[in-house]
Structure formats: C-alpha cells, structure tokens
GROMACS .gro file of N, CA and C in nm:
model
  420
    1MET      N    1   0.086  -0.118   0.000
    1MET     CA    2   0.000   0.000   0.000
    1MET      C    3   0.089   0.123   0.000
    2ALA      N    4   0.069   0.210  -0.091
    2ALA     CA    5   0.153   0.329  -0.105
    2ALA      C    6   0.128   0.426   0.009
    3SER      N    7   0.236   0.493   0.050
    3SER     CA    8   0.226   0.591   0.157
    3SER      C    9   0.141   0.709   0.111
    4GLY      N   10   0.059   0.762   0.202
    4GLY     CA   11  -0.024   0.876   0.168
    4GLY      C   12  -0.157   0.839   0.109
    5LYS      N   13  -0.182   0.713   0.088
    5LYS     CA   14  -0.309   0.668   0.031
    5LYS      C   15  -0.402   0.626   0.145
    6PHE      N   16  -0.479   0.720   0.195
    6PHE     CA   17  -0.567   0.693   0.308
    6PHE      C   18  -0.704   0.645   0.265
    7GLU      N   19  -0.738   0.659   0.136
    7GLU     CA   20  -0.874   0.629   0.091
    7GLU      C   21  -0.916   0.486   0.124
    8TYR      N   22  -0.824   0.389   0.101
    8TYR     CA   23  -0.860   0.249   0.129
    8TYR      C   24  -0.897   0.230   0.275
    9TRP      N   25  -0.824   0.297   0.364
    9TRP     CA   26  -0.844   0.277   0.508
    9TRP      C   27  -0.972   0.340   0.558
   10LEU      N   28  -1.040   0.419   0.473
   10LEU     CA   29  -1.170   0.476   0.508
   10LEU      C   30  -1.285   0.392   0.454
   11THR      N   31  -1.253   0.287   0.376
   11THR     CA   32  -1.357   0.197   0.326
   11THR      C   33  -1.397   0.100   0.435
   12GLU      N   34  -1.508   0.032   0.414
   12GLU     CA   35  -1.555  -0.067   0.513
   12GLU      C   36  -1.451  -0.176   0.536
   13ASP      N   37  -1.390  -0.226   0.427
   13ASP     CA   38  -1.287  -0.330   0.439
   13ASP      C   39  -1.166  -0.280   0.518
   14GLY      N   40  -1.120  -0.160   0.486
   14GLY     CA   41  -1.003  -0.104   0.554
   14GLY      C   42  -1.029  -0.081   0.701
   15LEU      N   43  -1.146  -0.027   0.735
   15LEU     CA   44  -1.181  -0.002   0.875
   15LEU      C   45  -1.196  -0.133   0.953
   16THR      N   46  -1.252  -0.234   0.888
   16THR     CA   47  -1.266  -0.365   0.952
   16THR      C   48  -1.129  -0.425   0.983
   17LEU      N   49  -1.038  -0.410   0.889
   17LEU     CA   50  -0.902  -0.461   0.909
   17LEU      C   51  -0.833  -0.388   1.024
   18LEU      N   52  -0.847  -0.257   1.029
   18LEU     CA   53  -0.788  -0.179   1.138
   18LEU      C   54  -0.845  -0.221   1.273
   19GLU      N   55  -0.977  -0.236   1.278
   19GLU     CA   56  -1.042  -0.278   1.402
   19GLU      C   57  -0.994  -0.416   1.446
   20GLY      N   58  -0.979  -0.506   1.350
   20GLY     CA   59  -0.932  -0.641   1.380
   20GLY      C   60  -0.790  -0.642   1.433
   21TRP      N   61  -0.702  -0.563   1.372
   21TRP     CA   62  -0.563  -0.556   1.422
   21TRP      C   63  -0.560  -0.501   1.564
   22ALA      N   64  -0.641  -0.400   1.590
   22ALA     CA   65  -0.646  -0.342   1.725
   22ALA      C   66  -0.701  -0.445   1.824
   23ARG      N   67  -0.803  -0.519   1.782
   23ARG     CA   68  -0.862  -0.622   1.868
   23ARG      C   69  -0.763  -0.734   1.897
   24ASP      N   70  -0.674  -0.760   1.800
   24ASP     CA   71  -0.572  -0.863   1.819
   24ASP      C   72  -0.460  -0.818   1.912
   25GLY      N   73  -0.464  -0.691   1.955
   25GLY     CA   74  -0.367  -0.643   2.050
   25GLY      C   75  -0.245  -0.574   1.989
   26LEU      N   76  -0.248  -0.549   1.858
   26LEU     CA   77  -0.135  -0.481   1.795
   26LEU      C   78  -0.128  -0.336   1.841
   27THR      N   79  -0.006  -0.285   1.855
   27THR     CA   80   0.014  -0.145   1.890
   27THR      C   81  -0.008  -0.060   1.765
   28ASP      N   82  -0.019   0.071   1.786
   28ASP     CA   83  -0.034   0.161   1.672
   28ASP      C   84   0.086   0.151   1.579
   29GLU      N   85   0.205   0.131   1.635
   29GLU     CA   86   0.325   0.117   1.553
   29GLU      C   87   0.317  -0.008   1.466
   30GLN      N   88   0.270  -0.118   1.523
   30GLN     CA   89   0.256  -0.242   1.445
   30GLN      C   90   0.147  -0.228   1.339
   31ILE      N   91   0.039  -0.160   1.375
   31ILE     CA   92  -0.070  -0.139   1.279
   31ILE      C   93  -0.021  -0.052   1.163
   32SER      N   94   0.052   0.054   1.195
   32SER     CA   95   0.103   0.140   1.086
   32SER      C   96   0.199   0.062   0.997
   33HIS      N   97   0.278  -0.026   1.054
   33HIS     CA   98   0.368  -0.111   0.974
   33HIS      C   99   0.286  -0.199   0.879
   34ASN      N  100   0.179  -0.260   0.932
   34ASN     CA  101   0.092  -0.344   0.848
   34ASN      C  102   0.027  -0.263   0.737
   35MET      N  103   0.000  -0.136   0.764
   35MET     CA  104  -0.063  -0.049   0.665
   35MET      C  105   0.038   0.000   0.562
   36GLY      N  106   0.166  -0.014   0.592
   36GLY     CA  107   0.269   0.034   0.502
   36GLY      C  108   0.295   0.183   0.512
   37ILE      N  109   0.269   0.238   0.631
   37ILE     CA  110   0.291   0.381   0.654
   37ILE      C  111   0.373   0.400   0.780
   38ALA      N  112   0.423   0.521   0.799
   38ALA     CA  113   0.497   0.554   0.921
   38ALA      C  114   0.398   0.572   1.036
   39ALA      N  115   0.445   0.546   1.157
   39ALA     CA  116   0.359   0.562   1.275
   39ALA      C  117   0.307   0.705   1.285
   40GLY      N  118   0.390   0.802   1.253
   40GLY     CA  119   0.347   0.942   1.256
   40GLY      C  120   0.232   0.969   1.161
   41THR      N  121   0.233   0.903   1.048
   41THR     CA  122   0.124   0.919   0.951
   41THR      C  123  -0.006   0.865   1.009
   42LEU      N  124   0.002   0.750   1.076
   42LEU     CA  125  -0.118   0.695   1.139
   42LEU      C  126  -0.171   0.790   1.245
   43TYR      N  127  -0.083   0.846   1.327
   43TYR     CA  128  -0.127   0.941   1.430
   43TYR      C  129  -0.195   1.062   1.365
   44ASP      N  130  -0.141   1.109   1.254
   44ASP     CA  131  -0.201   1.220   1.180
   44ASP      C  132  -0.339   1.181   1.127
   45TRP      N  133  -0.348   1.062   1.068
   45TRP     CA  134  -0.475   1.015   1.013
   45TRP      C  135  -0.580   0.998   1.123
   46LYS      N  136  -0.538   0.953   1.241
   46LYS     CA  137  -0.633   0.939   1.353
   46LYS      C  138  -0.693   1.074   1.390
   47LYS      N  139  -0.612   1.181   1.381
   47LYS     CA  140  -0.661   1.315   1.410
   47LYS      C  141  -0.751   1.367   1.299
   48ARG      N  142  -0.712   1.339   1.176
   48ARG     CA  143  -0.784   1.393   1.059
   48ARG      C  144  -0.911   1.317   1.026
   49PHE      N  145  -0.911   1.185   1.047
   49PHE     CA  146  -1.023   1.100   1.005
   49PHE      C  147  -1.082   1.027   1.125
   50SER      N  148  -1.198   1.074   1.169
   50SER     CA  149  -1.259   1.015   1.288
   50SER      C  150  -1.295   0.868   1.267
   51LYS      N  151  -1.322   0.827   1.144
   51LYS     CA  152  -1.355   0.686   1.118
   51LYS      C  153  -1.238   0.594   1.154
   52ILE      N  154  -1.117   0.637   1.122
   52ILE     CA  155  -0.999   0.556   1.153
   52ILE      C  156  -0.979   0.552   1.305
   53SER      N  157  -0.990   0.666   1.368
   53SER     CA  158  -0.975   0.672   1.514
   53SER      C  159  -1.079   0.585   1.584
   54LYS      N  160  -1.204   0.594   1.539
   54LYS     CA  161  -1.313   0.516   1.601
   54LYS      C  162  -1.293   0.366   1.580
   55ALA      N  163  -1.247   0.325   1.464
   55ALA     CA  164  -1.225   0.182   1.437
   55ALA      C  165  -1.117   0.127   1.529
   56LEU      N  166  -1.009   0.202   1.547
   56LEU     CA  167  -0.901   0.157   1.635
   56LEU      C  168  -0.948   0.152   1.781
   57LYS      N  169  -1.022   0.253   1.825
   57LYS     CA  170  -1.073   0.255   1.962
   57LYS      C  171  -1.169   0.139   1.986
   58LYS      N  172  -1.255   0.112   1.890
   58LYS     CA  173  -1.352   0.004   1.903
   58LYS      C  174  -1.282  -0.131   1.917
   59GLY      N  175  -1.180  -0.153   1.836
   59GLY     CA  176  -1.105  -0.279   1.843
   59GLY      C  177  -1.031  -0.294   1.974
   60LYS      N  178  -0.969  -0.186   2.021
   60LYS     CA  179  -0.894  -0.193   2.146
   60LYS      C  180  -0.985  -0.211   2.266
   61GLU      N  181  -1.105  -0.157   2.258
   61GLU     CA  182  -1.200  -0.169   2.368
   61GLU      C  183  -1.233  -0.316   2.398
   62VAL      N  184  -1.249  -0.395   2.293
   62VAL     CA  185  -1.280  -0.538   2.310
   62VAL      C  186  -1.168  -0.607   2.388
   63VAL      N  187  -1.044  -0.581   2.349
   63VAL     CA  188  -0.929  -0.644   2.416
   63VAL      C  189  -0.918  -0.594   2.559
   64ASP      N  190  -0.940  -0.465   2.581
   64ASP     CA  191  -0.933  -0.410   2.716
   64ASP      C  192  -1.032  -0.480   2.808
   65ILE      N  193  -1.152  -0.505   2.759
   65ILE     CA  194  -1.253  -0.573   2.840
   65ILE      C  195  -1.211  -0.717   2.869
   66GLN      N  196  -1.153  -0.784   2.770
   66GLN     CA  197  -1.105  -0.921   2.792
   66GLN      C  198  -0.996  -0.924   2.898
   67VAL      N  199  -0.905  -0.827   2.892
   67VAL     CA  200  -0.797  -0.821   2.992
   67VAL      C  201  -0.853  -0.789   3.130
   68GLU      N  202  -0.948  -0.698   3.137
   68GLU     CA  203  -1.013  -0.669   3.265
   68GLU      C  204  -1.076  -0.795   3.323
   69ASN      N  205  -1.146  -0.869   3.241
   69ASN     CA  206  -1.210  -0.992   3.288
   69ASN      C  207  -1.107  -1.093   3.334
   70ALA      N  208  -0.996  -1.106   3.262
   70ALA     CA  209  -0.890  -1.200   3.300
   70ALA      C  210  -0.825  -1.157   3.431
   71LEU      N  211  -0.803  -1.027   3.448
   71LEU     CA  212  -0.743  -0.976   3.572
   71LEU      C  213  -0.836  -1.003   3.690
   72LEU      N  214  -0.963  -0.977   3.673
   72LEU     CA  215  -1.060  -1.002   3.780
   72LEU      C  216  -1.065  -1.150   3.814
   73LYS      N  217  -1.067  -1.234   3.712
   73LYS     CA  218  -1.069  -1.380   3.734
   73LYS      C  219  -0.947  -1.423   3.815
   74ARG      N  220  -0.829  -1.370   3.779
   74ARG     CA  221  -0.705  -1.405   3.848
   74ARG      C  222  -0.705  -1.349   3.990
   75ALA      N  223  -0.762  -1.231   4.010
   75ALA     CA  224  -0.768  -1.170   4.143
   75ALA      C  225  -0.857  -1.252   4.237
   76LEU      N  226  -0.964  -1.307   4.184
   76LEU     CA  227  -1.059  -1.382   4.267
   76LEU      C  228  -1.026  -1.530   4.279
   77GLY      N  229  -0.945  -1.581   4.185
   77GLY     CA  230  -0.917  -1.725   4.181
   77GLY      C  231  -1.027  -1.795   4.104
   78TYR      N  232  -0.997  -1.916   4.058
   78TYR     CA  233  -1.096  -1.989   3.979
   78TYR      C  234  -1.060  -2.138   3.973
   79ASP      N  235  -1.157  -2.217   3.933
   79ASP     CA  236  -1.139  -2.361   3.913
   79ASP      C  237  -1.152  -2.391   3.765
   80TYR      N  238  -1.082  -2.495   3.721
   80TYR     CA  239  -1.096  -2.539   3.582
   80TYR      C  240  -1.075  -2.690   3.575
   81GLN      N  241  -1.129  -2.749   3.470
   81GLN     CA  242  -1.121  -2.892   3.448
   81GLN      C  243  -1.001  -2.922   3.358
   82GLU      N  244  -0.912  -3.008   3.406
   82GLU     CA  245  -0.797  -3.049   3.325
   82GLU      C  246  -0.816  -3.194   3.281
   83GLU      N  247  -0.787  -3.220   3.155
   83GLU     CA  248  -0.798  -3.356   3.103
   83GLU      C  249  -0.660  -3.406   3.066
   84ARG      N  250  -0.634  -3.531   3.104
   84ARG     CA  251  -0.508  -3.595   3.072
   84ARG      C  252  -0.538  -3.731   3.012
   85VAL      N  253  -0.468  -3.766   2.904
   85VAL     CA  254  -0.489  -3.893   2.837
   85VAL      C  255  -0.378  -3.988   2.880
   86GLU      N  256  -0.420  -4.104   2.929
   86GLU     CA  257  -0.323  -4.208   2.967
   86GLU      C  258  -0.345  -4.329   2.880
   87ARG      N  259  -0.237  -4.385   2.835
   87ARG     CA  260  -0.246  -4.508   2.756
   87ARG      C  261  -0.219  -4.625   2.850
   88SER      N  262  -0.305  -4.723   2.842
   88SER     CA  263  -0.286  -4.842   2.924
   88SER      C  264  -0.297  -4.965   2.833
   89GLY      N  265  -0.197  -5.048   2.838
   89GLY     CA  266  -0.195  -5.166   2.752
   89GLY      C  267  -0.171  -5.128   2.608
   90LYS      N  268  -0.210  -5.218   2.519
   90LYS     CA  269  -0.187  -5.194   2.376
   90LYS      C  270  -0.277  -5.085   2.319
   91ASP      N  271  -0.405  -5.102   2.336
   91ASP     CA  272  -0.500  -5.009   2.273
   91ASP      C  273  -0.583  -4.931   2.374
   92GLY      N  274  -0.557  -4.951   2.499
   92GLY     CA  275  -0.638  -4.884   2.600
   92GLY      C  276  -0.600  -4.737   2.618
   93VAL      N  277  -0.701  -4.655   2.612
   93VAL     CA  278  -0.682  -4.512   2.634
   93VAL      C  279  -0.781  -4.470   2.741
   94LYS      N  280  -0.730  -4.398   2.837
   94LYS     CA  281  -0.813  -4.355   2.948
   94LYS      C  282  -0.800  -4.203   2.962
   95VAL      N  283  -0.912  -4.134   2.969
   95VAL     CA  284  -0.912  -3.989   2.988
   95VAL      C  285  -0.939  -3.963   3.136
   96ILE      N  286  -0.845  -3.896   3.198
   96ILE     CA  287  -0.857  -3.864   3.340
   96ILE      C  288  -0.887  -3.716   3.354
   97GLN      N  289  -0.997  -3.685   3.420
   97GLN     CA  290  -1.034  -3.545   3.443
   97GLN      C  291  -1.004  -3.509   3.587
   98THR      N  292  -0.940  -3.394   3.603
   98THR     CA  293  -0.904  -3.347   3.735
   98THR      C  294  -0.950  -3.203   3.750
   99LEU      N  295  -1.012  -3.172   3.863
   99LEU     CA  296  -1.052  -3.035   3.891
   99LEU      C  297  -0.931  -2.964   3.953
  100LYS      N  298  -0.887  -2.857   3.888
  100LYS     CA  299  -0.772  -2.780   3.934
  100LYS      C  300  -0.822  -2.647   3.990
  101HIS      N  301  -0.748  -2.595   4.087
  101HIS     CA  302  -0.784  -2.468   4.150
  101HIS      C  303  -0.668  -2.370   4.138
  102ILE      N  304  -0.696  -2.252   4.089
  102ILE     CA  305  -0.599  -2.144   4.086
  102ILE      C  306  -0.641  -2.048   4.198
  103PRO      N  307  -0.556  -2.033   4.300
  103PRO     CA  308  -0.595  -1.948   4.413
  103PRO      C  309  -0.596  -1.800   4.375
  104PRO      N  310  -0.666  -1.719   4.453
  104PRO     CA  311  -0.665  -1.574   4.427
  104PRO      C  312  -0.522  -1.521   4.432
  105ASP      N  313  -0.496  -1.421   4.349
  105ASP     CA  314  -0.363  -1.362   4.339
  105ASP      C  315  -0.365  -1.223   4.403
  106THR      N  316  -0.287  -1.206   4.511
  106THR     CA  317  -0.290  -1.079   4.583
  106THR      C  318  -0.235  -0.964   4.499
  107THR      N  319  -0.139  -0.990   4.412
  107THR     CA  320  -0.088  -0.883   4.326
  107THR      C  321  -0.197  -0.833   4.233
  108ALA      N  322  -0.274  -0.923   4.176
  108ALA     CA  323  -0.385  -0.884   4.089
  108ALA      C  324  -0.491  -0.808   4.170
  109GLN      N  325  -0.514  -0.850   4.294
  109GLN     CA  326  -0.611  -0.781   4.378
  109GLN      C  327  -0.566  -0.638   4.408
  110ILE      N  328  -0.438  -0.622   4.443
  110ILE     CA  329  -0.385  -0.489   4.474
  110ILE      C  330  -0.394  -0.400   4.351
  111PHE      N  331  -0.353  -0.452   4.236
  111PHE     CA  332  -0.358  -0.375   4.112
  111PHE      C  333  -0.500  -0.330   4.083
  112TRP      N  334  -0.594  -0.423   4.095
  112TRP     CA  335  -0.735  -0.393   4.069
  112TRP      C  336  -0.783  -0.283   4.163
  113LEU      N  337  -0.758  -0.300   4.292
  113LEU     CA  338  -0.810  -0.204   4.390
  113LEU      C  339  -0.746  -0.066   4.377
  114LYS      N  340  -0.616  -0.061   4.352
  114LYS     CA  341  -0.549   0.069   4.338
  114LYS      C  342  -0.600   0.144   4.215
  115ASN      N  343  -0.639   0.072   4.112
  115ASN     CA  344  -0.687   0.137   3.991
  115ASN      C  345  -0.837   0.160   3.990
  116ARG      N  346  -0.911   0.068   4.045
  116ARG     CA  347  -1.057   0.079   4.041
  116ARG      C  348  -1.115   0.148   4.165
  117ARG      N  349  -1.045   0.139   4.277
  117ARG     CA  350  -1.092   0.199   4.402
  117ARG      C  351  -0.982   0.285   4.463
  118SER      N  352  -0.924   0.371   4.381
  118SER     CA  353  -0.811   0.452   4.427
  118SER      C  354  -0.850   0.544   4.542
  119ASP      N  355  -0.978   0.577   4.554
  119ASP     CA  356  -1.022   0.661   4.665
  119ASP      C  357  -0.996   0.594   4.800
  120ARG      N  358  -0.992   0.463   4.803
  120ARG     CA  359  -0.971   0.389   4.929
  120ARG      C  360  -0.840   0.314   4.934
  121TRP      N  361  -0.774   0.292   4.819
  121TRP     CA  362  -0.658   0.203   4.816
  121TRP      C  363  -0.530   0.267   4.761
  122ARG      N  364  -0.527   0.396   4.740
  122ARG     CA  365  -0.405   0.456   4.688
  122ARG      C  366  -0.294   0.452   4.793
  123ASP      N  367  -0.169   0.455   4.745
  123ASP     CA  368  -0.053   0.451   4.835
  123ASP      C  369  -0.037   0.579   4.914
  124LYS      N  370  -0.062   0.690   4.848
  124LYS     CA  371  -0.044   0.819   4.913
  124LYS      C  372  -0.179   0.888   4.925
  125PRO      N  373  -0.210   0.940   5.043
  125PRO     CA  374  -0.338   1.012   5.056
  125PRO      C  375  -0.334   1.141   4.976
  126GLU      N  376  -0.450   1.184   4.932
  126GLU     CA  377  -0.458   1.310   4.859
  126GLU      C  378  -0.442   1.425   4.957
  127VAL      N  379  -0.362   1.523   4.917
  127VAL     CA  380  -0.334   1.638   5.003
  127VAL      C  381  -0.395   1.762   4.940
  128LEU      N  382  -0.464   1.838   5.021
  128LEU     CA  383  -0.528   1.961   4.976
  128LEU      C  384  -0.463   2.077   5.049
  129ALA      N  385  -0.407   2.171   4.977
  129ALA     CA  386  -0.344   2.288   5.038
  129ALA      C  387  -0.438   2.406   5.025
  130THR      N  388  -0.471   2.468   5.139
  130THR     CA  389  -0.557   2.586   5.139
  130THR      C  390  -0.497   2.690   5.233
  131ASP      N  391  -0.474   2.807   5.184
  131ASP     CA  392  -0.423   2.920   5.264
  131ASP      C  393  -0.302   2.882   5.349
  132GLY      N  394  -0.211   2.806   5.289
  132GLY     CA  395  -0.089   2.768   5.361
  132GLY      C  396  -0.106   2.652   5.456
  133GLN      N  397  -0.228   2.606   5.473
  133GLN     CA  398  -0.255   2.492   5.560
  133GLN      C  399  -0.263   2.366   5.474
  134VAL      N  400  -0.209   2.258   5.524
  134VAL     CA  401  -0.216   2.131   5.454
  134VAL      C  402  -0.318   2.044   5.522
  135GLN      N  403  -0.408   1.990   5.445
  135GLN     CA  404  -0.513   1.905   5.500
  135GLN      C  405  -0.510   1.771   5.426
  136ILE      N  406  -0.504   1.660   5.498
  136ILE     CA  407  -0.508   1.528   5.437
  136ILE      C  408  -0.655   1.487   5.426
  137ILE      N  409  -0.692   1.445   5.308
  137ILE     CA  410  -0.830   1.406   5.282
  137ILE      C  411  -0.837   1.254   5.289
  138ASP      N  412  -0.915   1.203   5.384
  138ASP     CA  413  -0.929   1.059   5.398
  138ASP      C  414  -1.032   1.004   5.301
  139ASP      N  415  -1.149   1.062   5.298
  139ASP     CA  416  -1.257   1.015   5.211
  139ASP      C  417  -1.288   1.121   5.108
  140ILE      N  418  -1.287   1.078   4.984
  140ILE     CA  419  -1.317   1.172   4.875
  140ILE      C  420  -1.455   1.144   4.824
   0.00000   0.00000   0.00000
C-alpha cells in the first residue's frame, strides 16, 4: 500500500481490518507497519479522520474488556477442568479429568483495587493545600 493513500483505510474493508488488528492487541506502531505507513502518519490520520480513530478505539475496547475480565478472574481465583490422556496396555486409552484450582492472586487484587478503588486504596493520601494549611483528605 503506497504511503499517503488513506482512501482504502476509510472503506468498510479497511476499517474492519484496522479494528481487527487493534482487537488482536497490535500497537499503533505495528498497525502502521501493516498499513505500510509511518507511525506518525497513522497518528495524523487518527486526528484527521474520525472513522480511523473510532475503528481503532472500538477494536482496542474489546481487548481491554477481555484483559479486565482475566485480571478479575485471576484476582478472585478460579477452578478449571484439566484432562489428561493415559495409555494403558496396547490399545487402551483412558481420559482422566481433574478439577484444578488457581488461588486468588494478591498482586492482581492490589492492582485492581489501586486502579478501580483509588479513593480507598491509593498509596499516598490526597493532600489539599488551602491558605498555607495542609489538610489530608481521607474520604473523597
């Protein structure tokens, strides 16, 4: 694709491709490489053409939600079914199912709380300066 040719990327096919690359987790730099343009050109096009910007945001939103769900799952812990195939004798095959448990992860919990409930879980309290007086705000 020739540099400076933005018309294709404003078509339904081009926008779908951009959204898909964003959904697959590609960075803007990787997407611009796939498009055959410089990253700066993509940044310019995102400013100039709202359709391109919206397609990239829409694709990234899907992945962000999946990551949020995975982080929450890891923070809370979860169970899953594991299957293992054992061969016994000449032709005997046995499928063994085992329930596995992944315990809650405190690092994921801390990350979640500091970002989602920063009013209660931030490392440093918010400080408000008024007329030379410093006041620590406990509840916002």
